[in-house]
XYZ file of C-alpha atoms in Angstrom:
242
model
C -26.258 8.240 24.745
C -26.980 8.635 28.421
C -24.163 9.300 30.893
C -24.558 6.979 33.353
C -23.850 3.553 32.466
C -22.100 0.124 33.095
C -18.369 0.648 32.968
C -18.028 -2.629 30.418
C -20.648 -0.997 27.871
C -18.707 2.178 27.690
C -15.798 0.762 27.230
C -17.142 -1.292 24.390
C -19.388 1.609 22.897
C -15.718 3.425 22.750
C -15.327 0.804 19.724
C -12.009 -0.107 20.809
C -12.642 -3.633 21.920
C -15.698 -6.289 22.225
C -18.311 -6.052 25.101
C -16.965 -10.001 25.744
C -13.066 -8.133 26.460
C -14.253 -5.174 28.509
C -16.082 -7.794 30.750
C -12.292 -9.724 30.667
C -9.835 -6.591 30.810
C -11.997 -4.718 33.829
C -11.756 -7.990 35.759
C -7.790 -8.693 35.082
C -7.267 -5.029 36.533
C -6.602 -3.571 33.881
C -9.271 -0.460 33.752
C -8.987 2.392 36.215
C -11.834 5.369 37.067
C -10.691 8.166 38.552
C -7.930 6.272 39.365
C -9.010 3.425 41.156
C -9.236 0.184 39.915
C -12.489 -1.187 39.381
C -12.914 -5.069 38.801
C -16.317 -4.935 38.421
C -18.116 -4.789 34.816
C -21.352 -3.930 35.679
C -20.358 -0.783 38.046
C -21.901 2.227 36.885
C -20.021 5.389 35.665
C -21.056 8.640 34.630
C -18.897 8.962 31.013
C -19.288 12.761 30.996
C -17.637 13.037 34.884
C -15.233 9.842 35.344
C -12.321 9.434 33.368
C -11.707 5.599 32.551
C -8.268 4.437 31.877
C -7.412 0.559 30.065
C -3.954 -0.118 30.490
C -3.538 3.702 31.272
C -4.665 5.068 28.009
C -7.594 7.555 28.584
C -10.801 6.169 26.690
C -13.077 8.656 24.981
C -16.230 7.886 23.740
C -16.881 8.518 19.679
C -18.988 11.468 18.753
C -19.613 9.573 15.319
C -20.122 6.014 14.511
C -18.039 4.650 11.509
C -19.143 1.166 9.598
C -17.261 0.003 6.194
C -17.741 -2.589 4.664
C -14.543 -5.049 3.569
C -14.408 -7.626 0.662
C -11.985 -9.947 2.648
C -9.394 -12.038 0.918
C -8.762 -15.469 1.204
C -5.661 -15.721 3.622
C -5.713 -12.691 5.640
C -7.236 -13.269 8.977
C -9.535 -11.669 10.814
C -8.023 -10.346 14.087
C -5.912 -7.125 14.827
C -2.467 -8.617 15.387
C -1.148 -12.199 14.795
C 1.683 -14.015 16.937
C 2.796 -15.981 13.911
C 2.989 -12.797 11.807
C 0.310 -13.716 9.335
C -1.741 -10.390 7.125
C -4.562 -9.355 9.063
C -7.745 -7.515 7.994
C -6.616 -4.105 9.643
C -3.298 -4.473 7.111
C -6.562 -3.425 4.711
C -8.340 -0.455 6.230
C -6.818 2.726 7.635
C -5.728 2.679 11.651
C -8.088 5.032 12.139
C -10.998 5.581 13.474
C -10.256 2.630 15.126
C -12.821 -0.258 13.968
C -13.243 -3.522 14.969
C -14.456 -6.555 13.008
C -18.411 -7.714 13.368
C -18.209 -11.287 13.801
C -15.064 -13.576 12.059
C -14.082 -15.338 8.831
C -12.029 -17.764 8.966
C -8.344 -17.146 7.179
C -9.518 -19.266 3.910
C -12.974 -17.979 3.869
C -13.243 -14.497 1.515
C -16.249 -11.863 1.464
C -18.019 -9.673 3.106
C -17.063 -8.474 7.051
C -18.379 -5.991 8.828
C -15.595 -3.517 10.453
C -17.831 -0.682 13.182
C -16.440 1.334 16.221
C -20.155 1.205 17.740
C -19.894 -1.197 19.977
C -23.477 -1.913 20.533
C -24.266 -2.289 16.893
C -21.460 -4.692 17.126
C -23.095 -7.115 19.476
C -26.432 -6.797 18.275
C -25.588 -8.186 14.954
C -23.633 -10.748 16.220
C -25.760 -12.052 19.457
C -27.635 -15.736 18.112
C -30.778 -14.434 19.593
C -30.951 -11.884 16.756
C -30.467 -14.011 14.053
C -29.348 -11.644 11.073
C -29.346 -13.243 7.704
C -25.582 -13.966 6.237
C -25.350 -15.440 2.709
C -22.633 -17.536 1.410
C -21.682 -19.012 -1.859
C -19.949 -22.601 -1.223
C -18.616 -24.274 -3.718
C -18.519 -28.088 -4.028
C -17.948 -30.402 -6.678
C -21.419 -32.190 -7.226
C -25.210 -30.495 -6.392
C -26.273 -31.442 -2.942
C -28.981 -33.858 -3.187
C -32.813 -33.420 -1.593
C -32.168 -35.522 1.530
C -29.144 -33.979 2.620
C -30.482 -30.557 1.539
C -33.655 -31.349 4.205
C -30.915 -32.451 6.895
C -29.108 -29.504 6.682
C -32.219 -27.279 6.830
C -33.660 -29.187 9.929
C -30.261 -28.986 11.810
C -27.245 -31.519 11.579
C -24.767 -32.482 14.405
C -21.441 -30.671 13.217
C -19.295 -32.159 16.755
C -18.827 -30.563 19.686
C -22.145 -30.768 21.113
C -23.729 -28.610 18.295
C -25.874 -28.934 15.787
C -25.856 -26.731 12.088
C -28.074 -25.319 9.981
C -28.725 -23.414 6.872
C -31.601 -22.091 4.672
C -30.287 -23.680 0.567
C -32.283 -20.967 -1.658
C -30.416 -21.903 -4.798
C -27.356 -24.312 -6.861
C -26.119 -23.342 -10.329
C -23.624 -25.317 -12.023
C -20.596 -23.376 -13.433
C -17.343 -24.650 -15.133
C -17.996 -28.192 -13.630
C -17.832 -26.349 -10.370
C -21.252 -25.971 -7.855
C -22.226 -22.817 -6.216
C -24.472 -23.273 -3.472
C -26.331 -20.453 -2.250
C -26.917 -20.948 1.220
C -28.458 -18.761 4.637
C -27.093 -18.561 7.905
C -28.997 -17.256 11.110
C -26.539 -18.814 13.776
C -23.245 -18.280 13.005
C -21.313 -21.040 15.454
C -17.587 -21.106 14.589
C -16.834 -22.675 11.312
C -20.768 -23.451 11.009
C -20.285 -23.985 7.285
C -17.311 -26.086 7.092
C -18.239 -28.378 9.901
C -22.024 -28.697 7.919
C -19.842 -29.782 4.722
C -17.569 -32.333 6.342
C -20.664 -33.585 8.548
C -22.378 -34.778 5.241
C -19.774 -36.029 3.506
C -19.690 -32.963 0.931
C -16.421 -31.625 -0.436
C -15.664 -27.794 0.724
C -13.752 -26.166 -2.607
C -14.266 -22.659 -1.782
C -16.616 -20.291 0.240
C -17.304 -16.723 0.332
C -19.383 -14.486 1.909
C -21.777 -12.048 -0.346
C -24.166 -10.700 2.438
C -24.968 -9.222 5.961
C -28.788 -8.251 6.748
C -28.803 -6.270 3.587
C -25.745 -5.440 3.450
C -23.272 -6.052 0.020
C -20.370 -6.008 -1.297
C -22.099 -4.177 -4.465
C -18.785 -3.299 -6.687
C -16.347 -3.862 -3.667
C -13.024 -5.912 -5.025
C -11.226 -7.886 -3.057
C -8.951 -6.290 -0.407
C -11.276 -2.743 -1.078
C -13.383 -1.293 1.464
C -16.369 1.144 1.174
C -18.540 3.019 3.816
C -21.876 2.299 4.027
C -24.147 3.577 1.716
C -27.723 5.881 3.364
C -30.249 2.916 2.640
C -27.899 0.743 4.026
C -27.371 2.747 7.585
C -31.163 3.215 7.438
C -31.382 -0.208 7.254
C -29.336 -0.376 10.473
C -31.088 1.628 12.223
C -34.494 0.294 11.853
C -33.017 -3.140 12.636
C -31.600 -2.261 15.762
C -35.027 0.049 17.552
C -36.952 -3.198 16.803
C -34.173 -5.296 18.858
């Protein structure tokens, strides 16, 4: 990593907060460089010479990036803390190294969520332009007919002036429940839930099973694991292309 970089990128690269949060913190006068408050997120700093603090805490870049896969159970929120005292995904993993979630799963959705202290990786994986595929299994009470599938794959209005779009790759009925495998490449808030709602479909349960080529593997709910060598190589490859 080059020593000269933008202030907000330095902070997010430390893994403590996202790029967006880094920019917000700087603009709220929460960041100092060599004991001087800096409010320009795009200010140039030297990561080897300058001393940067956030809320008076010195920020140190991670020399080793860590990314883990967590099997999120139902009822846990994708947040570091919650004013209502609800359980968070960070109750399930060690507090060190300091990790942030890559995107979110809502409280009732289960499955794969990535956590990392690599701010650049998180930004790449969540940026809409990169269209990283994420596979889900949605449970419903009946097969989705071809007419609705075509609408969903073309793009369907889901409220708030937005369209939701997903690729339906399979449907299978197991004990009176239809399991629908579908792939998202955008990741709008609650996109699948909104697709089902505006399509007149009942959503019984939702689980994410794949992020890019990364899977849950043998994880059980609440368990986590580090990336395999093959998964690390995959992430290196796609980020180099981006």
